[in-house]
PDB file of C-alpha atoms in Angstrom:
ATOM      1  CA  ASP A  40     -13.917  14.086 -13.552  1.00  0.00           C
ATOM      2  CA  THR A  41     -14.092  14.167  -9.764  1.00  0.00           C
ATOM      3  CA  ALA A  42     -10.607  14.529  -8.279  1.00  0.00           C
ATOM      4  CA  VAL A  43     -11.362  13.571  -4.678  1.00  0.00           C
ATOM      5  CA  SER A  44     -14.582  11.652  -4.253  1.00  0.00           C
ATOM      6  CA  GLN A  45     -16.110  10.422  -1.049  1.00  0.00           C
ATOM      7  CA  THR A  46     -19.176   8.331  -0.316  1.00  0.00           C
ATOM      8  CA  PRO A  47     -21.725   8.579   1.050  1.00  0.00           C
ATOM      9  CA  LYS A  48     -22.462  12.299   0.847  1.00  0.00           C
ATOM     10  CA  TYR A  49     -25.188  12.067   3.475  1.00  0.00           C
ATOM     11  CA  LEU A  50     -25.460   9.524   6.250  1.00  0.00           C
ATOM     12  CA  VAL A  51     -28.036   9.391   9.043  1.00  0.00           C
ATOM     13  CA  THR A  52     -27.527   6.635  11.578  1.00  0.00           C
ATOM     14  CA  GLN A  53     -28.386   5.700  15.138  1.00  0.00           C
ATOM     15  CA  MET A  54     -26.154   5.932  18.167  1.00  0.00           C
ATOM     16  CA  GLY A  55     -24.071   2.844  18.717  1.00  0.00           C
ATOM     17  CA  ASN A  56     -23.883   1.890  15.062  1.00  0.00           C
ATOM     18  CA  ASP A  57     -20.660   1.365  13.104  1.00  0.00           C
ATOM     19  CA  LYS A  58     -20.253   3.185   9.801  1.00  0.00           C
ATOM     20  CA  SER A  59     -17.626   3.779   7.137  1.00  0.00           C
ATOM     21  CA  ILE A  60     -16.911   6.632   4.773  1.00  0.00           C
ATOM     22  CA  LYS A  61     -14.924   5.879   1.655  1.00  0.00           C
ATOM     23  CA  CYS A  62     -12.574   8.187  -0.202  1.00  0.00           C
ATOM     24  CA  GLU A  63     -10.760   7.892  -3.499  1.00  0.00           C
ATOM     25  CA  GLN A  64      -8.538  10.324  -5.363  1.00  0.00           C
ATOM     26  CA  ASN A  65      -7.588  10.110  -9.033  1.00  0.00           C
ATOM     27  CA  LEU A  66      -4.935  12.839  -8.909  1.00  0.00           C
ATOM     28  CA  GLY A  67      -1.985  10.517  -8.423  1.00  0.00           C
ATOM     29  CA  HIS A  68      -1.238  12.125  -5.053  1.00  0.00           C
ATOM     30  CA  ASP A  69       0.810  10.406  -2.372  1.00  0.00           C
ATOM     31  CA  THR A  70      -0.766  11.999   0.696  1.00  0.00           C
ATOM     32  CA  MET A  71      -4.363  11.779   1.872  1.00  0.00           C
ATOM     33  CA  TYR A  72      -6.178  13.331   4.833  1.00  0.00           C
ATOM     34  CA  TRP A  73      -9.351  13.261   6.866  1.00  0.00           C
ATOM     35  CA  TYR A  74     -10.616  16.545   8.281  1.00  0.00           C
ATOM     36  CA  LYS A  75     -13.638  17.077  10.516  1.00  0.00           C
ATOM     37  CA  GLN A  76     -15.798  20.199  10.284  1.00  0.00           C
ATOM     38  CA  ASP A  77     -17.973  20.772  13.315  1.00  0.00           C
ATOM     39  CA  SER A  78     -21.267  22.628  13.630  1.00  0.00           C
ATOM     40  CA  LYS A  79     -19.410  25.938  14.001  1.00  0.00           C
ATOM     41  CA  LYS A  80     -17.602  25.253  10.696  1.00  0.00           C
ATOM     42  CA  PHE A  81     -14.263  24.791  12.431  1.00  0.00           C
ATOM     43  CA  LEU A  82     -11.933  22.465  10.516  1.00  0.00           C
ATOM     44  CA  LYS A  83      -9.607  20.106  12.313  1.00  0.00           C
ATOM     45  CA  ILE A  84      -7.303  17.468  10.901  1.00  0.00           C
ATOM     46  CA  MET A  85      -7.858  13.942  12.105  1.00  0.00           C
ATOM     47  CA  PHE A  86      -5.496  11.694  10.149  1.00  0.00           C
ATOM     48  CA  SER A  87      -3.060  11.741   7.286  1.00  0.00           C
ATOM     49  CA  TYR A  88      -1.443   8.958   5.281  1.00  0.00           C
ATOM     50  CA  ASN A  89       1.545   9.279   2.998  1.00  0.00           C
ATOM     51  CA  ASN A  90       1.914   6.349   0.630  1.00  0.00           C
ATOM     52  CA  LYS A  91      -0.210   4.143   2.902  1.00  0.00           C
ATOM     53  CA  GLU A  92       1.815   5.087   5.994  1.00  0.00           C
ATOM     54  CA  LEU A  93       0.100   6.903   8.862  1.00  0.00           C
ATOM     55  CA  ILE A  94       1.891  10.216   9.427  1.00  0.00           C
ATOM     56  CA  ILE A  95      -0.638  12.319  11.331  1.00  0.00           C
ATOM     57  CA  ASN A  96      -2.853  10.972  14.074  1.00  0.00           C
ATOM     58  CA  GLU A  97      -4.380  13.813  16.036  1.00  0.00           C
ATOM     59  CA  THR A  98      -6.175  13.430  19.330  1.00  0.00           C
ATOM     60  CA  VAL A  99      -9.118  11.466  18.020  1.00  0.00           C
ATOM     61  CA  PRO A 100     -11.117   8.813  19.919  1.00  0.00           C
ATOM     62  CA  ASN A 101      -9.919   5.336  19.031  1.00  0.00           C
ATOM     63  CA  ARG A 102     -13.437   4.605  17.786  1.00  0.00           C
ATOM     64  CA  PHE A 103     -12.192   6.311  14.620  1.00  0.00           C
ATOM     65  CA  SER A 104      -9.913   4.154  12.510  1.00  0.00           C
ATOM     66  CA  PRO A 105      -8.535   5.115   9.110  1.00  0.00           C
ATOM     67  CA  LYS A 106      -7.499   2.524   6.582  1.00  0.00           C
ATOM     68  CA  SER A 107      -5.504   3.054   3.417  1.00  0.00           C
ATOM     69  CA  PRO A 108      -5.525  -0.025   1.156  1.00  0.00           C
ATOM     70  CA  ASP A 109      -3.483   1.857  -1.448  1.00  0.00           C
ATOM     71  CA  LYS A 110      -2.319   5.409  -1.930  1.00  0.00           C
ATOM     72  CA  ALA A 111      -5.433   6.340  -3.910  1.00  0.00           C
ATOM     73  CA  HIS A 112      -7.848   5.330  -1.164  1.00  0.00           C
ATOM     74  CA  LEU A 113      -8.330   6.378   2.445  1.00  0.00           C
ATOM     75  CA  ASN A 114     -11.392   5.131   4.276  1.00  0.00           C
ATOM     76  CA  LEU A 115     -12.673   6.176   7.675  1.00  0.00           C
ATOM     77  CA  HIS A 116     -14.390   3.685   9.929  1.00  0.00           C
ATOM     78  CA  ILE A 117     -16.254   4.819  13.016  1.00  0.00           C
ATOM     79  CA  ASN A 118     -17.330   2.404  15.744  1.00  0.00           C
ATOM     80  CA  SER A 119     -20.045   2.911  18.347  1.00  0.00           C
ATOM     81  CA  LEU A 120     -21.220   6.230  16.953  1.00  0.00           C
ATOM     82  CA  GLU A 121     -22.102   8.986  19.423  1.00  0.00           C
ATOM     83  CA  LEU A 122     -24.226  12.107  19.045  1.00  0.00           C
ATOM     84  CA  GLY A 123     -21.078  14.255  19.158  1.00  0.00           C
ATOM     85  CA  ASP A 124     -19.743  12.544  16.053  1.00  0.00           C
ATOM     86  CA  SER A 125     -22.297  14.415  13.966  1.00  0.00           C
ATOM     87  CA  ALA A 126     -20.246  16.591  11.639  1.00  0.00           C
ATOM     88  CA  VAL A 127     -19.032  16.944   8.090  1.00  0.00           C
ATOM     89  CA  TYR A 128     -16.044  14.782   7.287  1.00  0.00           C
ATOM     90  CA  PHE A 129     -13.781  15.893   4.462  1.00  0.00           C
ATOM     91  CA  CYS A 130     -11.329  13.725   2.645  1.00  0.00           C
ATOM     92  CA  ALA A 131      -8.425  15.488   0.945  1.00  0.00           C
ATOM     93  CA  SER A 132      -5.220  14.751  -0.903  1.00  0.00           C
ATOM     94  CA  SER A 133      -1.981  16.470  -1.883  1.00  0.00           C
ATOM     95  CA  PRO A 134       1.132  15.631  -3.892  1.00  0.00           C
ATOM     96  CA  LYS A 135       4.120  14.208  -2.069  1.00  0.00           C
ATOM     97  CA  GLY A 136       3.566  15.673   1.355  1.00  0.00           C
ATOM     98  CA  THR A 137       7.153  16.533   2.252  1.00  0.00           C
ATOM     99  CA  ALA A 138       6.953  19.660   0.107  1.00  0.00           C
ATOM    100  CA  SER A 139       5.056  21.933   2.432  1.00  0.00           C
ATOM    101  CA  GLY A 140       3.916  24.270  -0.310  1.00  0.00           C
ATOM    102  CA  ASN A 141       1.825  21.561  -1.921  1.00  0.00           C
ATOM    103  CA  THR A 142      -1.870  22.358  -2.245  1.00  0.00           C
ATOM    104  CA  ILE A 143      -4.388  20.147  -0.498  1.00  0.00           C
ATOM    105  CA  TYR A 144      -7.476  19.324  -2.566  1.00  0.00           C
ATOM    106  CA  PHE A 145     -10.712  18.512  -0.802  1.00  0.00           C
ATOM    107  CA  GLY A 146     -13.636  16.269  -1.550  1.00  0.00           C
ATOM    108  CA  GLU A 147     -17.237  17.429  -1.333  1.00  0.00           C
ATOM    109  CA  GLY A 148     -17.701  16.172   2.222  1.00  0.00           C
ATOM    110  CA  SER A 149     -19.774  13.527   3.961  1.00  0.00           C
ATOM    111  CA  TRP A 150     -22.532  14.857   6.213  1.00  0.00           C
ATOM    112  CA  LEU A 151     -22.882  12.481   9.153  1.00  0.00           C
ATOM    113  CA  THR A 152     -25.871  12.824  11.472  1.00  0.00           C
ATOM    114  CA  VAL A 153     -26.127  10.579  14.516  1.00  0.00           C
ATOM    115  CA  VAL A 154     -29.598  10.326  16.060  1.00  0.00           C
TER     116      VAL A 154
ATOM    117  CA  ALA B 111       3.173  25.275  16.690  1.00  0.00           C
ATOM    118  CA  GLN B 112       1.304  26.903  13.858  1.00  0.00           C
ATOM    119  CA  SER B 113      -1.955  28.827  14.027  1.00  0.00           C
ATOM    120  CA  VAL B 114      -4.152  31.148  12.062  1.00  0.00           C
ATOM    121  CA  ALA B 115      -6.522  33.879  13.197  1.00  0.00           C
ATOM    122  CA  GLN B 116      -9.360  35.333  11.179  1.00  0.00           C
ATOM    123  CA  PRO B 117     -10.493  38.260  13.321  1.00  0.00           C
ATOM    124  CA  GLU B 118     -13.830  38.824  11.587  1.00  0.00           C
ATOM    125  CA  ASP B 119     -16.635  36.279  11.746  1.00  0.00           C
ATOM    126  CA  GLN B 120     -18.552  38.162   9.070  1.00  0.00           C
ATOM    127  CA  VAL B 121     -17.814  40.648   6.330  1.00  0.00           C
ATOM    128  CA  ASN B 122     -20.609  42.450   4.507  1.00  0.00           C
ATOM    129  CA  VAL B 123     -20.018  44.472   1.362  1.00  0.00           C
ATOM    130  CA  ALA B 124     -22.064  45.862  -1.496  1.00  0.00           C
ATOM    131  CA  GLU B 125     -21.620  44.414  -4.947  1.00  0.00           C
ATOM    132  CA  GLY B 126     -18.951  46.284  -6.869  1.00  0.00           C
ATOM    133  CA  ASN B 127     -17.112  47.405  -3.743  1.00  0.00           C
ATOM    134  CA  PRO B 128     -13.699  46.125  -2.692  1.00  0.00           C
ATOM    135  CA  LEU B 129     -13.649  43.024  -0.503  1.00  0.00           C
ATOM    136  CA  THR B 130     -11.018  42.284   2.135  1.00  0.00           C
ATOM    137  CA  VAL B 131     -10.918  39.229   4.385  1.00  0.00           C
ATOM    138  CA  LYS B 132      -8.266  39.408   7.094  1.00  0.00           C
ATOM    139  CA  CYS B 133      -5.882  36.691   8.230  1.00  0.00           C
ATOM    140  CA  THR B 134      -2.909  36.659  10.588  1.00  0.00           C
ATOM    141  CA  TYR B 135      -0.686  33.695  11.257  1.00  0.00           C
ATOM    142  CA  SER B 136       1.861  32.292  13.665  1.00  0.00           C
ATOM    143  CA  VAL B 137       4.553  29.757  12.741  1.00  0.00           C
ATOM    144  CA  SER B 138       7.997  28.884  14.008  1.00  0.00           C
ATOM    145  CA  GLY B 139       9.631  29.007  10.585  1.00  0.00           C
ATOM    146  CA  ASN B 140       8.725  30.312   7.156  1.00  0.00           C
ATOM    147  CA  PRO B 141       5.006  29.993   6.464  1.00  0.00           C
ATOM    148  CA  TYR B 142       3.149  28.464   3.575  1.00  0.00           C
ATOM    149  CA  LEU B 143      -0.212  30.269   3.439  1.00  0.00           C
ATOM    150  CA  PHE B 144      -3.426  29.296   1.690  1.00  0.00           C
ATOM    151  CA  TRP B 145      -6.931  30.597   1.099  1.00  0.00           C
ATOM    152  CA  TYR B 146      -9.908  28.350   0.492  1.00  0.00           C
ATOM    153  CA  VAL B 147     -13.585  29.102  -0.161  1.00  0.00           C
ATOM    154  CA  GLN B 148     -16.546  26.971   0.857  1.00  0.00           C
ATOM    155  CA  TYR B 149     -19.981  27.411  -0.692  1.00  0.00           C
ATOM    156  CA  PRO B 150     -23.033  26.061   1.190  1.00  0.00           C
ATOM    157  CA  ASN B 151     -23.107  22.266   1.376  1.00  0.00           C
ATOM    158  CA  ARG B 152     -19.940  22.009  -0.689  1.00  0.00           C
ATOM    159  CA  GLY B 153     -16.312  21.119  -0.146  1.00  0.00           C
ATOM    160  CA  LEU B 154     -13.412  23.532   0.139  1.00  0.00           C
ATOM    161  CA  GLN B 155     -12.106  25.036  -3.062  1.00  0.00           C
ATOM    162  CA  PHE B 156      -8.521  26.234  -3.317  1.00  0.00           C
ATOM    163  CA  LEU B 157      -8.189  29.942  -4.201  1.00  0.00           C
ATOM    164  CA  LEU B 158      -4.501  30.782  -3.909  1.00  0.00           C
ATOM    165  CA  LYS B 159      -1.326  30.230  -1.919  1.00  0.00           C
ATOM    166  CA  TYR B 160       1.897  31.929  -0.917  1.00  0.00           C
ATOM    167  CA  ILE B 161       5.068  29.875  -0.826  1.00  0.00           C
ATOM    168  CA  THR B 162       7.871  32.297  -1.594  1.00  0.00           C
ATOM    169  CA  GLY B 163       8.688  35.179  -3.893  1.00  0.00           C
ATOM    170  CA  ASP B 164       6.342  38.002  -4.791  1.00  0.00           C
ATOM    171  CA  ASN B 165       4.311  39.161  -1.801  1.00  0.00           C
ATOM    172  CA  LEU B 166       1.220  39.723  -3.960  1.00  0.00           C
ATOM    173  CA  VAL B 167      -0.337  36.444  -5.020  1.00  0.00           C
ATOM    174  CA  LYS B 168      -3.059  36.211  -7.639  1.00  0.00           C
ATOM    175  CA  GLY B 169      -5.584  33.400  -7.578  1.00  0.00           C
ATOM    176  CA  SER B 170      -8.865  32.132  -8.922  1.00  0.00           C
ATOM    177  CA  TYR B 171     -12.025  34.190  -9.560  1.00  0.00           C
ATOM    178  CA  GLY B 172     -10.181  37.533  -9.424  1.00  0.00           C
ATOM    179  CA  PHE B 173      -8.956  37.104  -5.849  1.00  0.00           C
ATOM    180  CA  GLU B 174      -5.521  38.113  -4.670  1.00  0.00           C
ATOM    181  CA  ALA B 175      -3.723  38.123  -1.345  1.00  0.00           C
ATOM    182  CA  GLU B 176      -0.832  40.074   0.069  1.00  0.00           C
ATOM    183  CA  PHE B 177       1.780  38.460   2.268  1.00  0.00           C
ATOM    184  CA  ASN B 178       3.179  40.815   4.895  1.00  0.00           C
ATOM    185  CA  LYS B 179       5.933  39.218   6.947  1.00  0.00           C
ATOM    186  CA  SER B 180       6.380  42.087   9.409  1.00  0.00           C
ATOM    187  CA  GLN B 181       2.677  42.087  10.256  1.00  0.00           C
ATOM    188  CA  THR B 182       2.378  38.273   9.917  1.00  0.00           C
ATOM    189  CA  SER B 183      -0.681  38.789   7.745  1.00  0.00           C
ATOM    190  CA  PHE B 184      -2.078  37.300   4.563  1.00  0.00           C
ATOM    191  CA  HIS B 185      -5.240  39.262   3.754  1.00  0.00           C
ATOM    192  CA  LEU B 186      -7.481  38.161   0.885  1.00  0.00           C
ATOM    193  CA  LYS B 187      -8.714  40.868  -1.465  1.00  0.00           C
ATOM    194  CA  LYS B 188     -10.936  41.362  -4.455  1.00  0.00           C
ATOM    195  CA  PRO B 189     -11.207  44.779  -6.112  1.00  0.00           C
ATOM    196  CA  SER B 190     -14.882  44.445  -7.064  1.00  0.00           C
ATOM    197  CA  ALA B 191     -17.048  41.924  -5.211  1.00  0.00           C
ATOM    198  CA  LEU B 192     -19.844  39.929  -6.824  1.00  0.00           C
ATOM    199  CA  VAL B 193     -22.984  38.528  -5.191  1.00  0.00           C
ATOM    200  CA  SER B 194     -21.677  35.096  -6.172  1.00  0.00           C
ATOM    201  CA  ASP B 195     -18.632  35.660  -3.921  1.00  0.00           C
ATOM    202  CA  SER B 196     -20.890  35.196  -0.894  1.00  0.00           C
ATOM    203  CA  ALA B 197     -19.420  32.175   0.883  1.00  0.00           C
ATOM    204  CA  LEU B 198     -17.278  31.032   3.814  1.00  0.00           C
ATOM    205  CA  TYR B 199     -13.581  31.810   3.455  1.00  0.00           C
ATOM    206  CA  PHE B 200     -10.784  29.991   5.250  1.00  0.00           C
ATOM    207  CA  CYS B 201      -7.188  31.010   5.704  1.00  0.00           C
ATOM    208  CA  ALA B 202      -4.732  28.194   6.408  1.00  0.00           C
ATOM    209  CA  VAL B 203      -1.049  27.866   7.278  1.00  0.00           C
ATOM    210  CA  ARG B 204       1.547  25.145   7.114  1.00  0.00           C
ATOM    211  CA  ASP B 205       4.967  25.350   8.707  1.00  0.00           C
ATOM    212  CA  VAL B 206       8.056  24.265   6.801  1.00  0.00           C
ATOM    213  CA  GLY B 207       8.433  20.481   6.858  1.00  0.00           C
ATOM    214  CA  ASP B 208       4.976  19.922   8.306  1.00  0.00           C
ATOM    215  CA  TYR B 209       2.278  17.853   6.621  1.00  0.00           C
ATOM    216  CA  LYS B 210      -0.506  19.422   8.647  1.00  0.00           C
ATOM    217  CA  LEU B 211      -2.496  22.357   7.285  1.00  0.00           C
ATOM    218  CA  SER B 212      -4.079  24.380  10.100  1.00  0.00           C
ATOM    219  CA  PHE B 213      -7.187  26.416   9.371  1.00  0.00           C
ATOM    220  CA  GLY B 214      -8.612  29.610  10.777  1.00  0.00           C
ATOM    221  CA  ALA B 215     -12.176  29.711  12.071  1.00  0.00           C
ATOM    222  CA  GLY B 216     -13.492  31.063   8.792  1.00  0.00           C
ATOM    223  CA  THR B 217     -15.083  34.349   7.713  1.00  0.00           C
ATOM    224  CA  THR B 218     -18.549  34.484   6.212  1.00  0.00           C
ATOM    225  CA  VAL B 219     -18.701  36.951   3.342  1.00  0.00           C
ATOM    226  CA  THR B 220     -22.037  38.373   2.265  1.00  0.00           C
ATOM    227  CA  VAL B 221     -22.164  40.517  -0.853  1.00  0.00           C
ATOM    228  CA  ARG B 222     -25.445  42.382  -1.244  1.00  0.00           C
ATOM    229  CA  ALA B 223     -26.828  43.404  -4.602  1.00  0.00           C
TER     230      ALA B 223
END
């Protein structure tokens, strides 16, 4: 049983296109995240939702828009894709986020390549 | 502000030898510290964490880590490394009351047979 699943795993698309990455968790967690891993493997948080409420919104271009229809889902929509958006995007979740010792569990990643 | 430093980009050890991956942190309050491992083309897998209590934390796959408050360190250790431990290791920190988990730059571990 996959705990945090995201689709698609691989995505190749042209500059200027709009694409979405979907994420679902079946762990019953309240908090979900999107992290970006760049070509140097550096991980940076982009967004976090707690019970469908946006709680973290890092300095990310407004072409990136997260949407959480319910607490088990957090999707990432990207408009007008640019070459620099090529990266691996990880979805993650954790139990009620106010307890800072809670473990964050990651999905397998979505490899986005913009050509 | 919270941050993590992993001073070594790469660690190379022979199979059967001890493995240590270094991590130092900076937080304004008490830290919550984590180690994750990433295998090629895979997601991050949780290894262990320190919240409070015993400074020596035991985790998955025979790994352990020692929290040292005076040195602000949380080094990952394994007494006897396996070739299958070859992967990218991330240290991460979260400050008290913060949702955000901040990661170090990662250390690539290569265990040679």
